[in-house]
XYZ file of C-alpha atoms in Angstrom:
689
model
C -3.831 12.465 -8.820
C -4.727 10.201 -6.093
C -8.130 10.038 -4.776
C -8.255 10.407 -0.964
C -10.988 9.798 0.863
C -9.939 8.953 5.020
C -10.457 12.214 7.195
C -8.301 13.955 9.057
C -7.800 11.984 13.017
C -9.267 14.910 14.712
C -12.255 15.708 12.042
C -15.794 16.386 14.339
C -17.148 13.857 11.380
C -14.634 11.198 12.825
C -14.269 11.889 16.855
C -17.849 12.388 17.657
C -19.356 8.706 16.276
C -15.453 7.022 17.582
C -17.082 8.081 20.725
C -20.350 6.974 20.965
C -19.000 3.401 19.299
C -17.061 3.361 22.410
C -19.510 3.281 25.061
C -21.133 0.747 22.508
C -17.926 -1.708 22.610
C -18.390 -1.988 26.106
C -20.169 -5.078 25.615
C -18.970 -7.712 27.224
C -19.281 -9.951 24.352
C -17.369 -7.678 21.963
C -14.515 -7.103 24.745
C -13.893 -10.826 25.703
C -12.050 -10.682 21.792
C -9.107 -8.703 23.523
C -8.650 -10.820 26.294
C -6.100 -8.097 27.580
C -8.768 -5.175 27.991
C -11.338 -8.120 29.031
C -9.457 -8.462 32.589
C -9.627 -4.498 32.222
C -12.808 -4.362 32.239
C -13.683 -7.241 34.563
C -11.270 -4.776 36.949
C -12.937 -1.977 36.591
C -16.543 -3.814 37.496
C -15.100 -5.143 40.340
C -13.522 -2.313 41.704
C -17.006 -0.344 40.679
C -18.508 -2.767 42.865
C -15.890 -2.476 45.956
C -16.142 1.890 45.728
C -20.323 1.131 46.177
C -20.356 -1.145 48.546
C -17.783 1.314 50.859
C -17.161 4.652 49.050
C -14.262 6.679 49.173
C -12.992 9.441 47.209
C -9.658 6.843 46.558
C -11.957 3.779 45.144
C -14.661 5.993 43.452
C -11.301 7.701 41.062
C -9.719 4.195 40.463
C -12.952 2.798 39.568
C -13.164 6.052 37.283
C -10.343 5.959 35.593
C -10.094 2.304 34.974
C -13.414 2.274 33.196
C -11.441 5.162 31.172
C -8.711 3.021 30.179
C -11.058 0.638 28.907
C -12.834 3.480 26.982
C -9.947 5.036 25.656
C -8.772 1.742 23.998
C -12.135 0.926 22.712
C -11.818 4.861 21.216
C -8.696 3.772 19.455
C -10.032 0.954 17.678
C -13.295 2.996 16.488
C -11.210 5.639 15.155
C -9.176 3.559 13.163
C -12.510 1.521 12.030
C -13.909 4.827 11.542
C -11.554 5.973 8.794
C -12.166 2.459 6.861
C -15.754 2.874 7.328
C -15.329 6.859 6.184
C -13.752 5.115 2.889
C -16.667 2.656 2.808
C -18.795 5.556 2.518
C -17.116 7.373 -0.244
C -16.930 4.215 -2.673
C -20.040 2.986 -1.801
C -21.047 6.775 -3.244
C -19.425 5.608 -6.564
C -22.369 3.218 -6.612
C -24.957 3.935 -9.266
C -28.357 2.669 -9.994
C -28.712 2.344 -13.756
C -30.159 1.042 -17.002
C -27.998 -1.477 -19.240
C -28.390 -2.385 -22.568
C -28.760 -6.024 -23.210
C -28.341 -8.334 -26.002
C -31.534 -10.548 -25.972
C -30.765 -14.069 -24.423
C -29.622 -16.803 -27.349
C -29.022 -13.553 -29.837
C -25.382 -13.768 -31.978
C -23.532 -11.068 -31.574
C -23.555 -8.593 -34.274
C -20.565 -7.666 -36.664
C -21.557 -3.905 -36.479
C -23.165 -1.693 -34.416
C -26.204 -0.861 -36.939
C -27.197 -4.531 -36.336
C -26.669 -4.551 -32.489
C -30.934 -4.945 -30.893
C -30.305 -4.098 -27.001
C -33.235 -4.265 -24.249
C -33.147 -2.298 -21.351
C -32.166 -3.901 -17.995
C -31.782 -2.153 -14.262
C -28.135 -2.805 -14.312
C -28.624 -4.568 -10.777
C -30.227 -7.575 -12.485
C -27.769 -8.271 -14.541
C -25.592 -11.799 -14.407
C -22.499 -13.057 -14.944
C -22.217 -13.446 -18.832
C -24.909 -11.266 -19.856
C -24.076 -8.872 -22.724
C -24.263 -5.113 -22.861
C -24.085 -2.098 -25.034
C -22.503 1.067 -23.699
C -21.896 3.838 -25.822
C -20.693 7.470 -25.152
C -22.015 9.602 -22.064
C -23.577 5.579 -20.426
C -21.719 4.595 -16.969
C -20.114 1.148 -17.050
C -23.241 -0.971 -15.594
C -21.301 -3.835 -13.943
C -17.538 -5.388 -13.946
C -16.789 -7.639 -17.124
C -15.072 -7.468 -20.535
C -15.105 -5.577 -23.788
C -15.604 -8.063 -26.545
C -16.000 -5.631 -29.472
C -15.007 -2.321 -29.587
C -12.604 0.467 -28.426
C -13.595 2.899 -26.481
C -12.416 6.371 -23.877
C -13.595 5.700 -20.825
C -12.932 7.705 -17.926
C -11.947 5.882 -14.723
C -11.199 9.154 -12.615
C -14.145 7.490 -9.900
C -12.127 4.884 -9.118
C -8.458 5.762 -9.689
C -9.121 9.411 -9.011
C -6.672 10.134 -12.174
C -8.187 12.707 -14.723
C -6.796 11.206 -17.913
C -8.570 8.702 -19.504
C -8.210 5.354 -20.997
C -8.454 3.414 -23.814
C -10.786 -0.095 -23.515
C -10.636 -2.528 -26.555
C -11.235 -6.196 -26.765
C -8.449 -8.074 -26.662
C -4.898 -7.825 -24.816
C -4.819 -7.001 -21.186
C -6.714 -3.620 -21.984
C -10.422 -5.532 -21.690
C -11.266 -4.941 -18.438
C -13.716 -2.355 -17.572
C -14.995 -1.202 -14.564
C -18.658 -0.901 -13.153
C -19.523 3.167 -12.056
C -17.076 3.778 -14.537
C -18.144 6.300 -17.969
C -17.990 6.021 -21.581
C -17.092 9.157 -22.828
C -16.395 8.658 -26.900
C -17.095 5.890 -29.208
C -18.939 2.224 -28.110
C -18.167 -1.013 -26.485
C -19.649 -4.295 -26.209
C -19.066 -5.818 -23.005
C -19.695 -9.132 -21.627
C -20.522 -9.106 -17.781
C -18.010 -11.283 -15.267
C -19.660 -11.094 -12.377
C -22.744 -11.514 -10.289
C -25.447 -9.260 -8.512
C -23.007 -7.923 -5.348
C -19.923 -9.157 -6.351
C -18.743 -5.828 -8.736
C -15.495 -4.720 -7.937
C -16.839 -1.598 -5.925
C -18.760 -4.149 -3.542
C -15.462 -6.374 -3.197
C -13.578 -3.483 -1.994
C -16.316 -2.180 0.095
C -16.350 -6.000 1.885
C -12.760 -5.493 2.142
C -12.551 -2.510 3.807
C -15.718 -2.963 5.917
C -14.375 -6.417 7.431
C -11.044 -5.512 7.378
C -11.074 -5.615 11.523
C -12.634 -9.081 11.653
C -9.652 -10.702 10.465
C -6.486 -11.224 12.594
C -3.228 -11.483 11.347
C -0.687 -15.053 12.679
C 1.740 -12.493 13.802
C -1.327 -9.943 15.589
C -2.326 -13.507 17.128
C 0.948 -14.418 18.191
C 1.386 -11.393 19.694
C -1.987 -11.445 20.832
C -0.959 -15.159 22.868
C 1.978 -13.286 24.530
C -0.182 -10.727 25.977
C -2.247 -12.824 27.465
C 0.966 -14.966 28.640
C 1.851 -11.704 30.249
C -1.124 -10.806 31.690
C -1.691 -14.109 33.153
C 1.484 -14.434 34.668
C 1.156 -10.611 36.692
C -2.493 -12.116 37.632
C -0.942 -15.286 38.877
C 1.936 -12.742 40.751
C -1.388 -10.183 42.208
C -3.426 -13.204 43.572
C -0.595 -14.355 45.747
C 0.233 -10.679 47.116
C -3.443 -10.219 49.483
C -2.047 -13.726 51.480
C 1.122 -12.213 51.658
C 0.272 -9.002 52.661
C -2.470 -10.580 55.541
C 0.506 -12.677 57.088
C 2.980 -9.941 56.813
C 0.490 -8.179 58.727
C -0.580 -10.911 61.412
C 3.298 -11.201 62.034
C 3.879 -7.943 62.532
C 1.190 -7.221 64.462
C 0.966 -3.660 63.027
C -0.007 -1.846 59.459
C -2.883 -3.479 56.945
C -3.318 -5.117 54.777
C -3.272 -4.095 50.647
C -6.764 -3.627 49.840
C -8.556 -5.140 47.134
C -8.838 -1.921 45.073
C -5.121 -1.159 45.555
C -4.454 -5.035 43.953
C -6.623 -4.462 40.337
C -4.677 -1.400 40.150
C -1.648 -2.514 40.284
C -2.705 -6.156 37.816
C -4.222 -3.457 35.229
C -0.743 -0.728 35.617
C 1.384 -3.843 35.530
C -0.206 -5.993 32.658
C 0.379 -4.777 28.778
C -2.914 -2.638 28.577
C -1.012 -0.240 26.335
C -0.064 -2.177 23.789
C -3.585 -4.605 23.653
C -5.607 -1.032 23.701
C -3.877 -0.414 20.361
C -2.739 -3.670 18.865
C -7.016 -3.793 16.548
C -5.845 0.189 15.886
C -2.631 -0.872 14.488
C -4.074 -3.435 11.904
C -6.779 -1.737 10.653
C -4.980 1.535 10.751
C -2.632 -0.524 7.548
C -5.024 -1.266 5.706
C -6.364 2.125 5.803
C -3.023 3.390 4.587
C -3.011 0.905 2.292
C -6.596 2.754 0.430
C -5.347 6.001 0.953
C -2.084 4.218 -1.465
C -5.205 3.583 -3.912
C -4.155 -0.002 -3.188
C -7.134 -2.572 -1.544
C -5.840 -5.204 -0.028
C -8.414 -8.532 0.138
C -6.885 -8.315 4.383
C -4.938 -7.276 7.009
C -3.224 -10.850 6.145
C -1.720 -9.324 2.525
C -0.574 -6.046 4.205
C 1.185 -7.847 6.877
C 2.761 -10.206 4.214
C 3.789 -7.015 2.237
C 5.831 -6.202 5.563
C 7.379 -9.814 5.973
C 8.318 -10.452 1.446
C 11.976 -11.354 1.026
C 11.582 -11.233 -2.434
C 10.277 -8.815 -4.800
C 9.231 -9.830 -8.574
C 9.513 -6.741 -10.533
C 8.370 -6.212 -14.420
C 10.976 -4.137 -16.424
C 8.793 -2.141 -18.801
C 7.145 0.318 -17.092
C 9.076 -0.532 -13.516
C 12.451 -0.489 -13.998
C 12.350 1.487 -17.024
C 9.897 4.074 -18.010
C 8.417 2.175 -21.204
C 8.831 4.359 -23.306
C 12.024 4.197 -25.930
C 14.160 6.805 -25.782
C 17.031 8.303 -27.845
C 20.662 7.588 -26.695
C 22.797 8.012 -28.899
C 23.904 8.497 -32.902
C 26.078 6.413 -34.868
C 26.329 8.172 -38.723
C 27.765 5.788 -41.379
C 31.511 6.483 -42.918
C 31.690 9.135 -44.315
C 29.484 11.248 -42.365
C 29.546 13.857 -39.330
C 27.940 13.219 -36.013
C 26.368 16.578 -36.384
C 24.665 16.030 -40.179
C 23.001 12.949 -38.705
C 21.615 14.881 -35.698
C 20.307 17.374 -37.710
C 18.953 15.088 -40.614
C 17.615 13.291 -37.257
C 15.782 16.335 -35.967
C 14.476 17.714 -39.752
C 13.136 13.939 -40.046
C 11.504 13.625 -36.403
C 10.218 17.253 -36.187
C 6.608 16.170 -37.078
C 6.664 12.420 -35.121
C 4.550 13.505 -31.946
C 5.579 10.074 -30.638
C 7.972 9.502 -27.154
C 10.471 8.161 -29.421
C 10.497 11.021 -32.384
C 10.463 13.537 -29.530
C 13.484 12.122 -27.538
C 15.447 12.130 -31.319
C 14.627 15.827 -31.344
C 15.210 16.919 -27.816
C 18.992 14.231 -27.718
C 20.158 16.067 -31.300
C 18.958 19.835 -30.091
C 21.364 18.603 -26.995
C 24.200 17.574 -28.061
C 24.917 19.478 -31.221
C 23.027 22.846 -30.255
C 20.678 23.124 -33.040
C 18.178 25.566 -33.381
C 14.870 24.710 -32.073
C 12.513 23.911 -35.454
C 8.320 24.502 -36.054
C 7.105 21.676 -38.105
C 4.235 23.852 -38.595
C 6.827 26.683 -39.794
C 8.503 24.613 -42.468
C 8.075 24.877 -45.787
C 8.180 20.506 -46.059
C 5.624 16.976 -46.407
C 5.762 15.613 -43.723
C 5.531 11.518 -44.534
C 3.505 9.470 -41.620
C 4.921 6.426 -40.017
C 2.741 3.232 -41.707
C 2.663 -0.522 -41.112
C 3.703 -0.859 -44.516
C 6.612 1.284 -45.090
C 7.778 0.741 -40.992
C 9.812 4.519 -41.954
C 8.724 8.270 -41.464
C 10.245 11.397 -42.476
C 10.192 14.395 -44.557
C 10.509 15.603 -48.171
C 11.980 19.484 -48.154
C 12.723 22.234 -50.887
C 15.115 22.007 -53.250
C 14.632 17.952 -53.247
C 15.937 16.958 -50.199
C 13.898 13.724 -48.718
C 15.070 12.606 -45.092
C 13.357 9.044 -44.066
C 13.949 7.349 -41.101
C 13.092 3.619 -39.813
C 13.698 0.018 -39.755
C 17.208 -1.028 -40.848
C 15.426 -3.278 -43.239
C 13.145 -0.668 -44.507
C 15.471 1.865 -45.111
C 17.643 -0.787 -47.062
C 14.964 -1.651 -48.975
C 14.067 2.339 -49.820
C 17.773 3.656 -50.209
C 18.463 0.492 -53.151
C 15.093 0.816 -54.898
C 16.721 4.616 -55.408
C 20.180 3.054 -56.451
C 22.454 3.405 -53.233
C 23.768 0.904 -50.891
C 23.431 0.249 -47.400
C 27.551 0.348 -45.550
C 28.443 -2.914 -44.445
C 29.847 -1.159 -41.471
C 26.671 0.911 -40.601
C 24.951 -2.466 -41.144
C 27.429 -4.134 -38.554
C 26.407 -1.913 -36.169
C 22.818 -1.833 -36.325
C 23.578 -5.390 -35.358
C 25.149 -4.333 -31.944
C 22.201 -2.101 -31.275
C 19.912 -5.398 -31.497
C 22.115 -7.443 -29.623
C 22.505 -5.006 -26.468
C 18.620 -5.017 -26.481
C 17.820 -1.197 -27.954
C 16.573 -0.660 -31.174
C 17.879 0.809 -33.958
C 16.753 3.457 -36.224
C 18.269 4.012 -39.718
C 18.242 7.393 -41.166
C 18.392 8.369 -45.121
C 18.435 11.611 -47.241
C 17.805 10.132 -50.721
C 19.683 7.029 -51.596
C 22.179 7.709 -49.055
C 22.790 6.025 -45.680
C 23.568 8.806 -42.902
C 23.938 6.781 -39.936
C 21.830 4.953 -37.191
C 19.552 6.203 -33.954
C 20.229 3.993 -30.698
C 16.067 3.670 -29.273
C 17.033 2.391 -25.152
C 14.661 1.691 -22.741
C 15.794 4.048 -20.234
C 15.903 2.781 -16.610
C 14.145 5.263 -14.056
C 15.869 7.563 -12.415
C 16.281 7.214 -8.619
C 15.549 3.347 -8.992
C 18.801 1.745 -8.664
C 19.176 3.489 -5.071
C 15.029 2.337 -4.243
C 16.665 -1.083 -4.476
C 19.501 -0.244 -2.743
C 17.602 0.730 0.232
C 15.251 -2.683 -0.432
C 18.841 -4.281 -0.051
C 19.180 -2.621 3.726
C 16.064 -4.253 4.547
C 17.037 -8.163 3.489
C 14.668 -7.683 0.234
C 16.099 -9.427 -3.066
C 14.642 -7.700 -6.408
C 14.377 -10.233 -9.581
C 13.457 -8.072 -12.499
C 10.898 -10.521 -15.091
C 11.044 -9.709 -18.359
C 10.629 -11.165 -21.843
C 14.143 -9.813 -23.003
C 17.094 -12.356 -24.094
C 19.457 -12.722 -21.435
C 22.412 -10.250 -22.807
C 19.542 -7.463 -22.527
C 18.233 -8.468 -19.277
C 21.415 -8.387 -17.826
C 22.403 -5.321 -18.845
C 19.590 -3.684 -17.807
C 19.822 -5.279 -14.298
C 22.921 -3.883 -13.760
C 22.730 -0.570 -15.001
C 19.016 -1.305 -12.878
C 20.940 -2.572 -9.587
C 18.511 -5.261 -9.453
C 19.720 -8.776 -7.190
C 18.770 -10.764 -10.368
C 16.573 -11.169 -13.090
C 14.521 -13.619 -15.231
C 14.762 -13.416 -18.898
C 12.733 -14.323 -21.731
C 9.881 -14.994 -18.914
C 6.987 -17.304 -19.849
C 4.152 -17.892 -17.127
C 5.084 -21.397 -16.502
C 8.985 -20.007 -15.835
C 7.171 -17.062 -13.667
C 5.585 -19.896 -11.508
C 8.581 -22.535 -11.441
C 10.713 -19.431 -10.258
C 8.250 -18.118 -7.416
C 8.121 -21.567 -6.268
C 11.771 -22.370 -6.374
C 11.495 -19.136 -3.391
C 8.873 -20.265 -1.718
C 10.597 -24.102 -0.804
C 13.242 -21.987 0.025
C 10.964 -20.595 2.921
C 11.391 -16.917 1.737
C 7.696 -14.911 1.135
C 7.759 -13.327 -2.813
C 5.263 -10.701 -3.852
C 5.166 -9.778 -7.489
C 2.843 -7.427 -9.249
C 0.951 -8.307 -13.135
C -2.134 -7.188 -15.687
C -2.366 -9.730 -17.355
C -4.197 -13.467 -17.318
C -0.760 -14.853 -18.667
C 0.096 -13.544 -14.940
C -2.680 -14.911 -13.166
C -0.859 -18.397 -12.274
C 1.845 -16.543 -10.372
C -0.866 -14.192 -8.559
C -2.003 -16.683 -7.066
C 0.867 -18.396 -6.155
C 2.802 -15.320 -4.347
C 2.514 -14.335 -1.028
C 1.932 -10.375 -2.115
C 0.053 -10.404 -5.230
C -0.630 -7.124 -6.642
C -2.653 -6.896 -9.627
C -3.199 -3.773 -12.021
C -6.451 -2.203 -12.537
C -5.879 -1.941 -15.505
C -5.527 -5.385 -15.360
C -7.549 -8.600 -16.813
C -10.109 -9.600 -14.524
C -8.443 -13.171 -14.451
C -5.527 -10.635 -12.680
C -7.638 -9.414 -10.587
C -9.216 -12.133 -9.054
C -5.743 -14.084 -8.883
C -4.443 -11.118 -6.789
C -4.582 -10.206 -3.193
C -4.517 -6.950 -3.971
C -5.608 -4.151 -6.694
C -3.928 -1.493 -7.631
C -6.347 1.248 -8.576
C -3.587 3.361 -10.042
C -1.975 0.617 -11.937
C 1.093 1.766 -11.194
C 3.736 -1.460 -11.133
C 6.320 1.002 -8.811
C 3.293 0.639 -6.513
C 4.538 -2.653 -5.109
C 7.814 -1.219 -3.221
C 5.193 1.223 -1.509
C 3.596 -1.765 -0.445
C 6.147 -3.679 0.884
C 7.301 -0.192 2.548
C 3.630 0.058 3.982
C 3.539 -3.480 5.040
C 7.030 -2.607 7.088
C 5.370 0.591 8.624
C 3.190 -1.591 9.848
C 5.274 -4.200 11.733
C 7.143 -1.505 12.456
C 5.009 0.466 14.341
C 3.323 -2.567 16.228
C 6.867 -3.710 17.430
C 7.811 -0.097 18.391
C 4.385 0.022 20.401
C 4.956 -3.365 22.055
C 8.809 -2.333 23.105
C 7.150 0.542 24.233
C 4.079 -1.025 26.753
C 6.537 -3.661 27.900
C 9.277 -0.993 28.872
C 6.868 1.870 30.479
C 5.808 -1.256 33.117
C 9.113 -0.477 35.272
C 8.688 2.815 35.768
C 4.586 2.199 37.462
C 6.034 -0.869 39.377
C 8.213 1.750 41.186
C 5.481 3.888 41.286
C 3.016 1.567 43.343
C 4.415 -1.560 44.412
C 6.070 0.589 47.208
C 2.761 2.357 47.529
C 0.570 -0.263 47.808
C 2.474 -2.419 50.463
C 4.083 0.619 52.490
C 1.400 0.428 54.998
C 2.291 -3.421 55.221
C 5.820 -2.855 55.228
C 7.376 0.581 56.077
C 10.797 -0.600 54.436
C 8.851 -0.610 51.099
C 8.841 3.559 51.615
C 12.751 3.150 50.457
C 11.583 1.927 46.758
C 9.991 5.483 46.030
C 12.096 6.742 44.014
C 9.700 9.617 42.879
C 8.797 10.903 45.851
C 5.613 10.501 44.931
C 3.152 12.532 47.932
C 1.273 9.726 49.770
C 0.503 6.127 48.984
C -3.388 7.029 47.203
C -1.403 9.886 44.895
C 1.263 6.716 43.466
C -1.813 4.256 42.649
C -3.939 7.066 41.321
C -0.957 8.527 39.493
C -0.255 5.159 37.725
C -3.907 4.281 36.581
C -4.370 7.856 35.475
C -1.033 7.411 33.111
C -1.870 3.900 32.420
C -5.273 5.958 30.210
C -3.737 8.195 29.055
C -0.587 7.161 27.419
C -2.796 4.888 25.348
C -4.584 8.695 24.335
C -1.055 10.256 23.605
C -0.197 7.093 21.573
C -3.381 6.947 18.978
C -2.272 9.267 16.835
C 0.911 7.377 16.079
C -0.890 3.840 16.236
C -3.026 5.665 13.053
C -0.408 7.209 11.237
C 2.274 4.629 12.155
C 6.080 4.638 12.488
C 7.928 6.520 9.902
C 9.575 4.475 7.378
C 13.255 3.937 7.802
C 14.949 1.476 4.917
C 17.456 -0.216 7.618
C 18.026 -3.656 8.326
C 16.462 -6.510 11.227
C 19.528 -5.322 13.721
C 19.304 -2.194 13.250
C 15.558 -1.599 13.308
C 15.701 -3.503 16.890
C 18.759 -1.969 18.409
C 16.377 1.542 17.695
C 13.878 0.438 18.792
C 15.369 -0.371 21.964
C 16.727 3.158 22.133
C 13.814 5.188 21.363
C 10.734 2.995 22.544
C 12.445 0.615 24.736
C 14.081 3.763 26.750
C 11.288 6.307 26.458
C 9.165 3.396 27.520
C 11.340 3.647 30.379
C 11.646 7.764 31.096
C 8.515 8.854 29.904
C 6.397 7.065 32.637
C 8.379 8.247 34.947
C 8.288 11.626 34.482
C 4.462 11.519 33.815
C 3.384 9.826 36.575
C 5.355 12.615 38.513
C 3.374 15.381 37.126
C -0.344 13.642 37.438
C 0.851 13.383 40.945
C 1.928 17.019 41.393
C -1.376 17.793 39.467
C -3.352 15.570 41.808
C -1.746 16.983 45.174
C -2.522 20.531 43.701
C -5.780 19.573 43.351
C -6.140 18.620 46.757
C -7.659 15.564 45.317
C -5.843 12.829 47.478
């Protein structure tokens, strides 16, 4: 279950503040941050001054719609920021003022709960290194590492998952987050942050500050848009003397007005993408947040879209993680069905995923009747670390056991039986494939072996094929030997694998890819993953992981789902697709506006230009005003697309370019022709011009 704290686009709670923020953003110091829209801003002010100096309906309407253009661009950015602010407000609601039970400074950590002495302290006063006790029903006062005890923790406020998780000292599941609640038992936590540096504080800052950080691609695109604006500005400035010269030579007509020149400039510069550029970037981070992923900046989101190599953990990402029974291998002289029946009986009271999978496989393969552990008049033998086997003792002296091969060997030999040599060869073969062999015996007789296999997740091969079509290389990282890794890699369809992976090996592999000019993404949750996470371009740390892993990464997955890395890459790709598509549309629609406004602007000076009025617009004034109105309204119509993003498609760069040119390039040419003509008809019908 994913927590969704983002209001819908047309939620009044989001629209009203966005409208007010659009007016606040008319401050010149704010407008200056977007050079293209600043030109529109200055043009609006200049046109307003001209309209006040020589009042006409035409100049007043042009000035009004130029201001609308600026306001609509402001509103697009405000809507995107408003969604982030709503998310930040939701996160801020998770912060609660609580009291902590602190170990007195200088005191040694007691060995038992009963020997502990604690002093009350406000959670906001805790500092890095303080040690606190958290008992059942208490809220974890600050981020930290469990150093003693084990407890069930409710993290639904952070992750949205209702199922509690186990946190214990040592290992990769020792990290706890401030604001979560202990449900049972107790833990002793060493605080790992100072006030204002908690995970929730960092999440709030990440969300609120998202709009302040431009990515390299965004900066490059801004430079391109500014260059185009300067080119058009130079062209428009020279048009006035040309117009005056034409009138002087012909002795007829009138030169183009300054109001028309400003309208021409605004319609020709790339205002559409300039007005939506910031909104696209902020919306990308917002979509990450909706997926329960916290990115440190827009730079990390964009890097996800440019990734060339994915390093994916085998267990839990490519495979299910829980071993599943996949085959029965009977001993010589034993029927496979007899082995399956014995394995089912020995596993009917085994509630582990492996035990349940044995029962399911036996029933499916041999059509065995369903058994109920409670209905059997039997004595069940649980698994222990000492015996390394489990089973059942049935009435009539029938005794069934299943367990590790060496444990079953000792068991049957103690009863006077033998372990068949052919079965030992089968057991060795299963182990070499990377699977786990379980041997089943009845009394002193060995019946056969069960192969437990880490199953590749359904559909994962198709996902990797999609990534391959996008030009992304997938690399499986595993601690298995090369033979096992190669078999699973072939079954899963990954491009490469790293077997017997150590922290040093992962770090070296990432550096090799980066030295070849590739961007690398990976996930991790343990302290031993921290060096590789710090080196990777996109590093997704699991929320259940250690503090070191979370600090090394530039994203944190609140759901702690390793497969989320694929979704993160797709979200980054979607943001880049959206920016590219809207840039194509914005530049293409200048062509239609050229045919609308240029003939209308200069027909008074050069009557021959009326032949270019291919849209048959009513009057020069209606043509110019229609183009200005369309230029403003198209920003409004594209706001939902900028915030939701262009639909993700797993295609290569060349295919994506062709599609963008066909859909958004051609659309950018056609839509303005239709839109400007309809606005012209409306203006004439209303008698405005």
